[in-house]
Short mmCIF file of C-alpha atoms and ligand atoms in Angstrom, two decimals:
data_model
loop_
_atom_site.label_atom_id
_atom_site.label_comp_id
_atom_site.label_asym_id
_atom_site.label_seq_id
_atom_site.Cartn_x
_atom_site.Cartn_y
_atom_site.Cartn_z
CA MET A 11 -233.32 122.36 22.08
CA TRP A 12 -232.27 119.67 19.61
CA ARG A 13 -233.42 121.60 16.58
CA HIS A 14 -230.63 124.11 17.15
CA LEU A 15 -227.90 121.53 16.93
CA GLY A 16 -225.68 121.86 13.91
CA VAL A 17 -224.89 118.18 13.99
CA VAL A 18 -228.54 117.21 13.55
CA ALA A 19 -228.72 119.30 10.44
CA ARG A 20 -225.62 117.58 9.06
CA THR A 21 -226.55 114.04 10.04
CA GLY A 22 -230.29 114.17 9.47
CA SER A 23 -232.33 112.18 11.94
CA ASN A 24 -233.68 109.62 9.48
CA VAL A 25 -230.30 108.91 7.99
CA ASN A 26 -228.88 108.16 11.38
CA PHE A 27 -231.86 106.00 12.33
CA SER A 28 -231.62 103.93 9.17
CA ARG A 29 -227.96 103.46 9.85
CA MET A 30 -228.77 102.13 13.31
CA ARG A 31 -231.29 99.71 11.88
CA GLY A 32 -228.87 98.79 9.16
CA PHE A 33 -225.95 97.96 11.37
CA SER A 34 -227.86 95.98 13.88
CA ALA A 35 -230.86 93.73 13.58
CA LEU A 36 -231.03 94.08 17.33
CA VAL A 37 -232.48 97.59 17.13
CA GLN A 38 -236.19 97.16 17.81
CA ASP A 39 -239.03 99.61 17.32
CA LYS A 40 -241.61 97.56 19.21
CA ALA A 41 -241.98 96.52 22.81
CA LEU A 42 -242.04 92.92 24.04
CA VAL A 43 -245.20 91.54 25.62
CA ASP A 44 -246.03 87.87 25.90
CA GLY A 45 -243.37 86.92 23.38
CA ALA A 46 -244.75 89.29 20.72
CA TRP A 47 -243.26 92.54 19.45
CA VAL A 48 -246.06 95.04 19.92
CA ASP A 49 -247.08 98.68 19.44
CA SER A 50 -248.67 100.92 22.02
CA SER A 51 -252.42 100.35 22.31
CA ASN A 52 -252.75 104.14 22.29
CA SER A 53 -252.99 104.58 18.49
CA LYS A 54 -249.52 103.07 18.11
CA ALA A 55 -248.02 106.12 19.83
CA THR A 56 -244.22 106.25 19.89
CA PHE A 57 -241.47 108.39 21.35
CA GLU A 58 -238.08 109.20 19.91
CA VAL A 59 -234.75 108.04 21.19
CA ARG A 60 -231.94 110.52 20.66
CA ASN A 61 -228.19 110.43 20.68
CA PRO A 62 -227.14 112.84 23.44
CA ALA A 63 -223.86 113.56 21.63
CA ASN A 64 -225.59 115.27 18.71
CA GLY A 65 -229.33 115.20 19.22
CA ALA A 66 -229.96 112.92 16.23
CA VAL A 67 -233.00 110.66 16.38
CA ILE A 68 -231.72 107.10 16.39
CA GLY A 69 -234.91 105.21 17.02
CA LYS A 70 -238.56 105.24 17.94
CA VAL A 71 -240.22 102.94 20.42
CA PRO A 72 -243.82 102.45 21.56
CA ASN A 73 -245.09 104.90 24.13
CA MET A 74 -247.01 102.37 26.11
CA THR A 75 -249.89 102.94 28.42
CA VAL A 76 -251.08 101.58 31.74
CA GLU A 77 -253.30 99.14 29.78
CA ASP A 78 -250.25 97.86 27.93
CA ALA A 79 -248.36 97.48 31.19
CA GLN A 80 -251.32 95.57 32.60
CA LYS A 81 -251.14 93.23 29.60
CA ALA A 82 -247.47 92.70 30.32
CA ILE A 83 -248.22 91.89 33.97
CA ASN A 84 -250.93 89.45 32.83
CA ALA A 85 -248.47 87.83 30.44
CA ALA A 86 -245.83 87.53 33.15
CA LYS A 87 -248.38 86.03 35.53
CA GLN A 88 -249.59 83.56 32.95
CA ALA A 89 -246.02 82.62 32.08
CA TYR A 90 -245.19 82.19 35.77
CA GLU A 91 -248.06 79.77 36.17
CA SER A 92 -247.51 77.99 32.86
CA LYS A 93 -246.12 74.51 32.64
CA GLU A 94 -243.41 75.73 30.23
CA TRP A 95 -241.83 77.77 33.02
CA ARG A 96 -242.92 76.16 36.28
CA SER A 97 -241.96 72.68 35.23
CA LEU A 98 -238.41 73.72 34.46
CA THR A 99 -235.77 72.54 36.87
CA ALA A 100 -233.15 74.87 38.27
CA LYS A 101 -230.74 73.33 35.80
CA ASP A 102 -233.11 74.03 32.89
CA ARG A 103 -233.35 77.67 33.92
CA SER A 104 -229.60 77.79 34.33
CA ASN A 105 -229.16 76.44 30.80
CA LEU A 106 -231.51 79.07 29.37
CA LEU A 107 -229.55 81.81 31.12
CA LYS A 108 -226.32 80.33 29.76
CA LYS A 109 -227.73 80.47 26.22
CA TRP A 110 -228.74 84.08 26.78
CA HIS A 111 -225.23 84.81 28.08
CA LYS A 112 -223.67 83.25 24.99
CA LEU A 113 -225.84 85.27 22.60
CA ILE A 114 -225.06 88.51 24.42
CA GLU A 115 -221.37 87.68 24.17
CA GLU A 116 -221.69 87.03 20.44
CA HIS A 117 -223.49 90.36 19.93
CA SER A 118 -221.47 92.40 22.39
CA GLN A 119 -220.12 94.84 19.81
CA GLU A 120 -223.62 95.59 18.44
CA ILE A 121 -225.07 96.08 21.90
CA ALA A 122 -222.19 98.38 22.84
CA GLU A 123 -222.76 100.49 19.74
CA ILE A 124 -226.47 100.82 20.47
CA MET A 125 -225.64 101.72 24.07
CA THR A 126 -223.18 104.43 23.06
CA ALA A 127 -225.59 105.84 20.50
CA GLU A 128 -228.43 106.26 22.98
CA SER A 129 -226.53 107.00 26.21
CA GLY A 130 -223.46 108.87 24.97
CA LYS A 131 -221.22 106.51 26.94
CA PRO A 132 -217.74 106.17 25.38
CA ILE A 133 -217.62 103.01 23.28
CA ASN A 134 -214.89 101.38 25.39
CA GLU A 135 -217.03 101.87 28.47
CA SER A 136 -220.06 100.48 26.65
CA LYS A 137 -218.07 97.38 25.78
CA GLY A 138 -217.08 97.20 29.43
CA GLU A 139 -220.71 97.47 30.48
CA VAL A 140 -221.79 94.70 28.13
CA ALA A 141 -219.17 92.43 29.68
CA TYR A 142 -220.13 93.54 33.20
CA GLY A 143 -223.86 93.20 32.48
CA ASN A 144 -223.37 89.80 30.94
CA ALA A 145 -221.36 88.68 33.97
CA PHE A 146 -224.64 88.89 35.92
CA VAL A 147 -226.36 86.59 33.43
CA GLU A 148 -223.51 84.10 33.79
CA TRP A 149 -223.34 84.46 37.56
CA PHE A 150 -227.07 83.92 38.04
CA ALA A 151 -227.05 81.03 35.57
CA GLU A 152 -224.62 79.45 38.03
CA GLU A 153 -226.49 80.58 41.15
CA ALA A 154 -229.82 79.24 39.81
CA ARG A 155 -228.63 75.79 40.86
CA ARG A 156 -227.71 76.88 44.35
CA VAL A 157 -230.96 78.25 45.75
CA TYR A 158 -230.66 75.87 48.66
CA GLY A 159 -233.13 75.16 51.43
CA GLU A 160 -232.46 73.71 54.88
CA ILE A 161 -233.50 70.83 57.08
CA VAL A 162 -233.40 72.02 60.66
CA PRO A 163 -233.23 69.62 63.63
CA SER A 164 -236.58 69.70 65.42
CA ALA A 165 -236.91 69.97 69.19
CA LEU A 166 -239.91 67.64 69.01
CA PRO A 167 -239.78 63.94 68.13
CA ASN A 168 -241.31 62.59 64.93
CA ARG A 169 -241.08 65.89 63.23
CA GLU A 170 -238.90 67.48 60.54
CA ILE A 171 -238.47 71.17 59.88
CA ILE A 172 -237.97 71.76 56.17
CA VAL A 173 -237.17 75.19 54.79
CA MET A 174 -237.38 75.84 51.09
CA LYS A 175 -237.03 78.88 48.87
CA GLN A 176 -239.68 79.52 46.26
CA PRO A 177 -239.96 82.24 43.60
CA ILE A 178 -242.11 85.21 44.61
CA GLY A 179 -243.92 85.32 41.25
CA VAL A 180 -244.01 88.35 38.97
CA ALA A 181 -241.36 91.03 39.56
CA ALA A 182 -241.41 94.52 38.07
CA LEU A 183 -237.99 95.90 37.24
CA ILE A 184 -237.52 99.64 36.74
CA THR A 185 -234.12 100.64 35.45
CA PRO A 186 -232.14 103.82 34.75
CA TRP A 187 -230.20 105.13 31.74
CA ASN A 188 -226.69 105.19 33.18
CA PHE A 189 -226.22 101.42 32.89
CA PRO A 190 -228.77 100.61 30.19
CA MET A 191 -227.94 96.90 30.14
CA ALA A 192 -226.30 95.93 33.43
CA MET A 193 -229.13 97.21 35.61
CA ILE A 194 -231.52 94.99 33.67
CA THR A 195 -229.41 91.83 33.72
CA ARG A 196 -228.49 92.30 37.39
CA LYS A 197 -232.21 92.19 38.22
CA ALA A 198 -233.61 89.91 35.52
CA GLY A 199 -230.77 87.39 35.85
CA ALA A 200 -231.51 86.96 39.55
CA ALA A 201 -235.29 86.90 39.04
CA LEU A 202 -235.19 84.25 36.33
CA ALA A 203 -232.68 82.17 38.25
CA ALA A 204 -235.12 82.13 41.17
CA GLY A 205 -237.98 81.10 38.86
CA CYS A 206 -239.77 84.46 38.68
CA THR A 207 -241.07 86.16 35.58
CA VAL A 208 -240.54 89.87 34.93
CA VAL A 209 -241.88 93.07 33.45
CA VAL A 210 -239.03 95.46 32.68
CA LYS A 211 -239.60 99.21 32.42
CA PRO A 212 -236.34 100.62 31.03
CA SER A 213 -235.44 104.28 31.12
CA GLU A 214 -237.05 106.41 28.42
CA ASP A 215 -233.54 107.61 27.51
CA THR A 216 -232.17 104.13 26.78
CA PRO A 217 -234.90 101.71 25.69
CA LEU A 218 -233.01 100.39 22.64
CA THR A 219 -230.35 98.56 24.65
CA ALA A 220 -233.07 97.02 26.80
CA LEU A 221 -235.01 95.81 23.76
CA ALA A 222 -231.85 94.48 22.09
CA VAL A 223 -230.96 92.42 25.15
CA ALA A 224 -234.58 91.21 25.44
CA LYS A 225 -234.50 90.14 21.79
CA LEU A 226 -231.52 87.92 22.60
CA ALA A 227 -233.44 86.44 25.53
CA VAL A 228 -236.20 85.48 23.10
CA ASP A 229 -233.62 84.03 20.70
CA ALA A 230 -232.12 82.06 23.58
CA GLY A 231 -235.45 80.27 23.99
CA ILE A 232 -236.62 81.90 27.21
CA PRO A 233 -240.37 81.16 27.06
CA LYS A 234 -242.85 83.83 26.05
CA GLY A 235 -244.08 86.09 28.82
CA VAL A 236 -241.12 85.34 31.09
CA ILE A 237 -239.43 88.61 30.11
CA ASN A 238 -241.64 91.50 29.01
CA VAL A 239 -240.38 94.98 28.20
CA VAL A 240 -242.68 97.98 28.42
CA THR A 241 -241.32 101.20 26.92
CA THR A 242 -242.82 104.54 27.85
CA ASN A 243 -241.90 108.14 28.47
CA LYS A 244 -244.66 108.40 31.07
CA ALA A 245 -243.27 106.26 33.86
CA ALA A 246 -245.34 107.47 36.81
CA PRO A 247 -248.72 105.81 36.06
CA ILE A 248 -247.00 102.57 35.11
CA GLY A 249 -244.89 102.69 38.28
CA ASP A 250 -248.12 103.23 40.18
CA LEU A 251 -249.67 100.20 38.52
CA PHE A 252 -246.68 98.06 39.51
CA CYS A 253 -247.11 99.22 43.11
CA LYS A 254 -250.85 98.63 43.21
CA SER A 255 -251.22 95.45 41.18
CA PRO A 256 -251.73 92.40 43.40
CA ASP A 257 -250.16 90.33 40.64
CA VAL A 258 -246.80 92.08 40.98
CA ARG A 259 -245.15 90.52 44.02
CA GLY A 260 -241.91 92.43 43.98
CA ILE A 261 -240.40 95.63 42.64
CA SER A 262 -236.74 96.20 42.01
CA PHE A 263 -235.78 99.77 41.21
CA THR A 264 -232.54 101.54 40.43
CA GLY A 265 -232.79 105.29 40.06
CA SER A 266 -233.28 108.51 41.94
CA THR A 267 -233.88 108.63 45.67
CA GLU A 268 -237.01 110.67 45.08
CA VAL A 269 -238.66 108.04 42.85
CA GLY A 270 -237.39 105.22 45.07
CA LYS A 271 -239.12 106.74 48.08
CA LEU A 272 -242.32 107.13 46.08
CA LEU A 273 -242.27 103.47 45.04
CA PHE A 274 -241.50 102.39 48.62
CA ARG A 275 -244.47 104.37 49.90
CA ASN A 276 -246.85 103.29 47.15
CA SER A 277 -246.04 99.62 47.49
CA ALA A 278 -246.61 99.57 51.24
CA ASP A 279 -250.30 98.67 50.93
CA GLY A 280 -249.51 95.57 48.95
CA ILE A 281 -246.61 94.64 51.31
CA LYS A 282 -244.41 94.12 48.27
CA ARG A 283 -240.91 92.79 48.24
CA ILE A 284 -238.86 95.81 47.34
CA CYS A 285 -235.27 96.28 46.36
CA LEU A 286 -234.11 99.88 45.98
CA GLU A 287 -230.77 101.00 44.69
CA LEU A 288 -230.82 104.78 44.95
CA GLY A 289 -228.48 107.70 44.84
CA GLY A 290 -225.23 107.96 46.74
CA ASN A 291 -222.94 110.73 47.90
CA ALA A 292 -219.71 108.79 47.89
CA PRO A 293 -216.77 110.10 49.90
CA PHE A 294 -213.30 109.55 48.47
CA ILE A 295 -210.73 110.05 51.21
CA VAL A 296 -207.02 110.43 50.54
CA PHE A 297 -205.00 110.07 53.72
CA ASP A 298 -201.45 111.28 54.23
CA SER A 299 -200.37 107.64 54.18
CA ALA A 300 -201.84 107.07 50.70
CA ASN A 301 -199.96 106.11 47.59
CA ILE A 302 -200.81 109.28 45.67
CA GLU A 303 -200.31 107.82 42.17
CA LYS A 304 -202.77 105.05 42.99
CA ALA A 305 -205.16 107.52 44.60
CA VAL A 306 -205.15 109.70 41.49
CA ASP A 307 -205.76 106.63 39.28
CA GLY A 308 -208.66 105.61 41.50
CA ALA A 309 -210.06 109.13 41.55
CA MET A 310 -210.04 109.31 37.75
CA ALA A 311 -211.72 105.93 37.38
CA SER A 312 -214.32 106.51 40.04
CA LYS A 313 -215.17 110.08 39.06
CA PHE A 314 -215.05 110.14 35.29
CA ARG A 315 -216.53 106.78 34.32
CA ASN A 316 -219.68 107.48 32.29
CA CYS A 317 -218.99 111.22 32.61
CA GLY A 318 -219.50 111.01 36.36
CA GLN A 319 -223.00 109.63 35.91
CA THR A 320 -222.89 106.60 38.15
CA CYS A 321 -224.41 106.24 41.58
CA VAL A 322 -221.10 104.96 42.99
CA SER A 323 -219.09 107.86 41.52
CA ALA A 324 -216.94 109.65 44.07
CA ASN A 325 -218.89 112.79 44.93
CA ARG A 326 -216.82 114.46 47.65
CA PHE A 327 -213.03 114.20 47.74
CA PHE A 328 -211.57 114.67 51.19
CA VAL A 329 -207.81 115.13 51.02
CA GLN A 330 -205.50 115.34 54.04
CA ASP A 331 -203.29 118.38 54.57
CA GLY A 332 -199.97 116.59 54.04
CA VAL A 333 -200.77 115.34 50.53
CA TYR A 334 -203.32 117.92 49.46
CA ASP A 335 -201.18 119.97 47.06
CA LYS A 336 -199.57 116.94 45.46
CA PHE A 337 -202.90 115.17 44.93
CA VAL A 338 -204.63 118.24 43.47
CA GLU A 339 -201.72 118.98 41.15
CA GLN A 340 -201.50 115.42 39.81
CA LEU A 341 -205.25 115.10 39.46
CA LYS A 342 -205.46 118.39 37.55
CA LYS A 343 -202.91 117.18 35.00
CA ARG A 344 -204.84 113.98 34.43
CA VAL A 345 -208.17 115.75 34.10
CA GLN A 346 -206.73 118.24 31.61
CA ALA A 347 -205.63 115.32 29.45
CA LEU A 348 -209.09 113.74 29.18
CA LYS A 349 -210.28 113.27 25.61
CA ILE A 350 -213.79 114.64 25.17
CA GLY A 351 -216.18 113.94 22.30
CA ASP A 352 -218.84 111.73 20.76
CA GLY A 353 -218.54 108.39 22.53
CA GLN A 354 -218.31 106.59 19.20
CA GLY A 355 -214.70 107.78 18.83
CA CYS A 356 -212.54 104.93 20.09
CA ASP A 357 -210.19 107.13 22.15
CA VAL A 358 -212.93 109.27 23.72
CA GLN A 359 -213.06 109.22 27.52
CA ILE A 360 -215.74 111.80 28.28
CA GLY A 361 -219.01 111.95 26.38
CA PRO A 362 -222.04 114.18 26.81
CA LEU A 363 -224.38 114.29 29.76
CA ILE A 364 -227.49 112.23 29.15
CA ASN A 365 -230.12 114.96 28.83
CA GLU A 366 -230.98 118.59 29.39
CA MET A 367 -232.15 118.02 32.94
CA GLN A 368 -228.80 116.48 33.89
CA PHE A 369 -226.94 119.24 32.11
CA LYS A 370 -228.84 121.92 34.00
CA LYS A 371 -228.25 120.13 37.29
CA VAL A 372 -224.49 119.86 36.79
CA SER A 373 -224.03 123.45 35.61
CA GLY A 374 -226.38 124.69 38.35
CA PHE A 375 -224.35 122.93 41.06
CA VAL A 376 -221.10 124.46 39.80
CA GLU A 377 -222.65 127.93 39.66
CA ASP A 378 -224.00 127.45 43.17
CA ALA A 379 -220.48 126.53 44.42
CA ARG A 380 -219.00 129.51 42.58
CA SER A 381 -221.49 131.82 44.25
CA LYS A 382 -220.50 130.36 47.64
CA LYS A 383 -216.85 131.22 47.10
CA ALA A 384 -215.54 127.77 46.17
CA ASN A 385 -212.49 127.80 43.84
CA ILE A 386 -213.04 126.48 40.35
CA ILE A 387 -209.52 125.51 39.37
CA LEU A 388 -210.42 123.72 36.15
CA GLY A 389 -213.39 123.65 33.75
CA GLY A 390 -216.57 125.00 35.24
CA LYS A 391 -218.26 125.68 31.92
CA PRO A 392 -220.31 124.05 29.16
CA LEU A 393 -218.42 122.86 26.08
CA THR A 394 -220.77 124.20 23.45
CA ASP A 395 -218.33 123.55 20.61
CA GLN A 396 -218.71 119.80 21.31
CA GLY A 397 -222.50 119.82 21.56
CA GLU A 398 -225.29 121.10 23.75
CA LEU A 399 -224.94 118.47 26.44
CA PHE A 400 -221.18 118.54 26.94
CA TYR A 401 -219.77 119.92 30.17
CA ALA A 402 -216.09 120.47 30.86
CA PRO A 403 -214.41 118.13 33.33
CA THR A 404 -214.21 120.36 36.36
CA ILE A 405 -212.29 120.59 39.61
CA VAL A 406 -213.66 122.66 42.46
CA THR A 407 -211.68 123.13 45.67
CA ASP A 408 -212.60 124.63 49.05
CA VAL A 409 -216.17 123.47 48.64
CA PRO A 410 -218.15 124.76 51.64
CA PRO A 411 -220.71 122.51 53.40
CA SER A 412 -223.47 124.87 52.29
CA ALA A 413 -222.79 124.10 48.60
CA GLN A 414 -224.99 121.63 46.73
CA LEU A 415 -221.80 119.97 45.50
CA TYR A 416 -221.05 119.05 49.10
CA SER A 417 -224.40 117.62 50.13
CA GLU A 418 -225.95 116.29 46.93
CA GLU A 419 -224.95 113.92 44.19
CA VAL A 420 -223.75 115.93 41.18
CA PHE A 421 -223.89 113.04 38.68
CA GLY A 422 -221.49 114.75 36.34
CA PRO A 423 -217.77 115.29 35.61
CA VAL A 424 -217.14 117.52 38.60
CA VAL A 425 -214.54 116.82 41.28
CA SER A 426 -215.30 118.57 44.58
CA ILE A 427 -212.32 118.73 46.92
CA ILE A 428 -212.38 119.40 50.64
CA ARG A 429 -209.26 119.59 52.82
CA PHE A 430 -209.09 117.83 56.20
CA ARG A 431 -206.67 117.57 59.13
CA ASP A 432 -207.11 114.18 60.79
CA GLU A 433 -208.85 110.83 60.44
CA GLU A 434 -211.60 111.66 62.88
CA GLU A 435 -212.56 114.77 60.93
CA ALA A 436 -212.53 112.89 57.61
CA VAL A 437 -214.74 110.05 58.83
CA LYS A 438 -217.16 112.46 60.49
CA LYS A 439 -217.48 114.54 57.33
CA ALA A 440 -217.73 111.46 55.11
CA ASN A 441 -220.63 110.15 57.20
CA ASP A 442 -222.35 113.52 57.40
CA THR A 443 -224.93 112.65 54.75
CA ARG A 444 -228.23 110.78 54.58
CA ARG A 445 -226.88 108.68 51.74
CA GLY A 446 -224.69 105.62 52.12
CA LEU A 447 -223.97 103.74 48.91
CA ALA A 448 -220.24 103.55 48.16
CA GLY A 449 -217.21 105.06 49.86
CA TYR A 450 -213.53 105.00 48.94
CA PHE A 451 -210.32 105.71 50.75
CA TYR A 452 -206.61 105.46 50.10
CA SER A 453 -204.25 104.55 52.90
CA GLU A 454 -201.23 102.29 53.23
CA ASN A 455 -201.66 102.09 57.00
CA LEU A 456 -203.16 98.71 57.91
CA GLN A 457 -204.60 99.84 61.22
CA GLN A 458 -206.20 102.85 59.58
CA VAL A 459 -207.58 100.68 56.77
CA PHE A 460 -209.56 98.49 59.15
CA ARG A 461 -210.66 101.36 61.38
CA VAL A 462 -211.97 103.49 58.54
CA ALA A 463 -213.49 100.61 56.52
CA LYS A 464 -215.58 99.70 59.56
CA ARG A 465 -216.64 103.23 60.37
CA LEU A 466 -217.78 104.42 56.97
CA GLU A 467 -221.58 104.38 56.83
CA VAL A 468 -221.92 102.89 53.35
CA GLY A 469 -222.88 99.58 51.79
CA MET A 470 -219.67 99.22 49.77
CA VAL A 471 -216.10 100.32 50.47
CA GLY A 472 -213.24 100.61 48.02
CA VAL A 473 -209.91 100.48 49.86
CA ASN A 474 -207.13 101.64 47.54
CA GLU A 475 -209.54 100.92 44.68
CA GLY A 476 -211.82 103.22 42.68
CA ILE A 477 -213.88 100.66 40.73
CA ILE A 478 -215.46 98.03 42.91
CA SER A 479 -218.59 96.65 41.19
CA ALA A 480 -218.53 92.94 40.34
CA ALA A 481 -221.18 90.30 39.70
CA GLU A 482 -219.83 88.24 42.60
CA ALA A 483 -220.02 91.07 45.14
CA PRO A 484 -223.15 92.39 46.90
CA PHE A 485 -224.14 95.79 45.55
CA GLY A 486 -226.35 98.07 47.62
CA GLY A 487 -226.54 100.85 50.12
CA VAL A 488 -227.44 101.82 53.67
CA LYS A 489 -229.35 104.83 55.01
CA GLU A 490 -231.35 106.51 52.21
CA SER A 491 -229.34 104.82 49.46
CA GLY A 492 -231.60 101.83 49.43
CA VAL A 493 -232.61 98.42 50.67
CA GLY A 494 -231.63 94.99 49.43
CA ARG A 495 -228.54 93.73 47.66
CA GLU A 496 -228.01 92.92 44.01
CA GLY A 497 -225.47 90.60 42.46
CA SER A 498 -223.60 88.03 44.58
CA LYS A 499 -225.36 85.10 46.23
CA HIS A 500 -227.56 87.63 48.06
CA GLY A 501 -228.99 88.99 44.81
CA ILE A 502 -231.50 86.16 44.62
CA ASP A 503 -232.97 86.83 48.08
CA ASP A 504 -235.33 89.53 46.83
CA TYR A 505 -236.91 87.10 44.39
CA VAL A 506 -237.60 84.20 46.74
CA ASP A 507 -239.94 83.55 49.65
CA ILE A 508 -238.83 81.30 52.43
CA LYS A 509 -241.35 78.57 53.12
CA TYR A 510 -241.28 76.44 56.26
CA ILE A 511 -242.83 73.02 55.95
CA CYS A 512 -243.48 71.18 59.18
CA MET A 513 -243.53 67.45 58.58
CA GLY A 514 -245.36 66.03 61.59
CA ASN A 515 -246.29 62.66 63.00
CA LEU A 516 -243.51 60.85 61.22
CA LYS A 517 -243.09 57.22 62.20
CA TYR A 518 -239.42 56.47 62.56
CA ASP A 519 -239.76 53.20 64.51
P1 ADP B 7 -232.88 109.68 36.90
O1 ADP B 7 -233.06 111.00 37.59
O2 ADP B 7 -231.58 109.07 37.12
O3 ADP B 7 -233.37 109.66 35.49
P2 ADP B 7 -235.29 108.42 37.76
O4 ADP B 7 -235.54 107.89 39.11
O5 ADP B 7 -236.11 109.58 37.30
O6 ADP B 7 -233.75 108.68 37.73
O7 ADP B 7 -235.43 107.29 36.66
C1 ADP B 7 -235.05 105.94 36.87
C2 ADP B 7 -236.14 105.07 36.29
O8 ADP B 7 -237.35 105.32 37.01
C3 ADP B 7 -236.46 105.33 34.82
O9 ADP B 7 -236.80 104.11 34.20
C4 ADP B 7 -237.68 106.23 34.91
O10 ADP B 7 -238.50 106.18 33.76
C5 ADP B 7 -238.39 105.63 36.09
N1 ADP B 7 -239.33 106.52 36.78
C6 ADP B 7 -239.33 107.86 36.84
N2 ADP B 7 -240.38 108.29 37.56
C7 ADP B 7 -241.07 107.20 37.97
C8 ADP B 7 -242.25 106.96 38.74
N3 ADP B 7 -242.94 107.96 39.26
N4 ADP B 7 -242.64 105.68 38.93
C9 ADP B 7 -241.94 104.66 38.41
N5 ADP B 7 -240.82 104.81 37.68
C10 ADP B 7 -240.39 106.05 37.46
#
């Protein structure tokens, strides 16, 4: 499809690629294994990285094989067992993470530009992600020193019960394209803080951000083999290796529910530690008691960040009868005013969808709703004049339960609105899904706030707030949205084993 893009013809793929390399020494064309920048062992095979805004090739990275991934696991294992890593104190590891944090901060503009070029994310949002992603490095640098154990009073004399937390060993981290940096630092920061070593498999759509951030980890002095990055556009066999390898003790995955389930199943034999952050189907409820201006602000932030491509994006808007017309009218005005374009433009708010598959999914869902008699009151069409992957910000009302927009995550700039009568109906409909990641509601009624916050079957609730992620807060879902929590003090739990040491026959007298 890319060949048909006018912009490619104008820009020329090589020109754009050289520009990327020119403006940032952080753009890598090799993967990172055992501290070395390496090619694929399969005849140095590569795959192209493209800018979704215009289809231009902006980089090439090694298309690595299962053998390469095995080398990365070996390197991580060796590093885990090496004196250079094992002998470090928690404070030493904390200091290394702090150095990494500082370098990321110093290079934040470059990283943001790389991120926008390969993901299409508007540049202001990319800058926001770099700050958010780096907050995890800082947070886990601090938490590294607080992986406390316990001494528990024993029921028997002359005995002490000591509980300590130890790193699990090598962790494999598989990350998506929608947060090309933050999903890596949220996992790797916690893993390194705990004393683990990692093999990162970034998304094939956004490997350049991953490599850039890894380069800064090397520059920060993180020992060789502690962070390895394997790039590939054939994830399945490498994912399988992670699941089967006895040397990989834990897997942390952020991505689709389908792949998460596969990894869960495949890692059962090895009884792996597994952390899954999968898709959501977030309800966004606006009650009659809501402050409508705030609700519209929250709706815009939650829905249109990263063109609707976040797993905590509001997916179904339930709006109560009494405020329905006002909310829809105000929201429509705001959506009409969104500035669409190549994310490199500093005032752009909506960029392209990430790839053709996403584009087909979003347009397919809207067509499905149209065929089921939903009302498309805004958008509902591709924006071909912008580029092949641009889709108009869309509002669909009267979405019936049979529509895909109602039951599945659209992952695009589409607002689906459903009217409701009372609180009971809203909560019931909100919970009528197998997913349970985030949920949002707007209400100024204190009693209602507590009632609804408790009843929503999700891992995270935004009350009168549309953006809730923070390094200090536990991120994760219930039901089929995943297991485990990332960020916060709980984010380290997936990377440590609890060991009980029974000290017996102590002579105290
Ligand atoms: P999305 O649909 O959002 O792209 P995916 O779950 O396909 O989500 O991708 C998230 C991450 O999982 C990416 O790094 C991708 O390469 C990887 N991935 C895809 N399929 C598999 C698989 N079978 N095993 C392991 N990782 C996979």
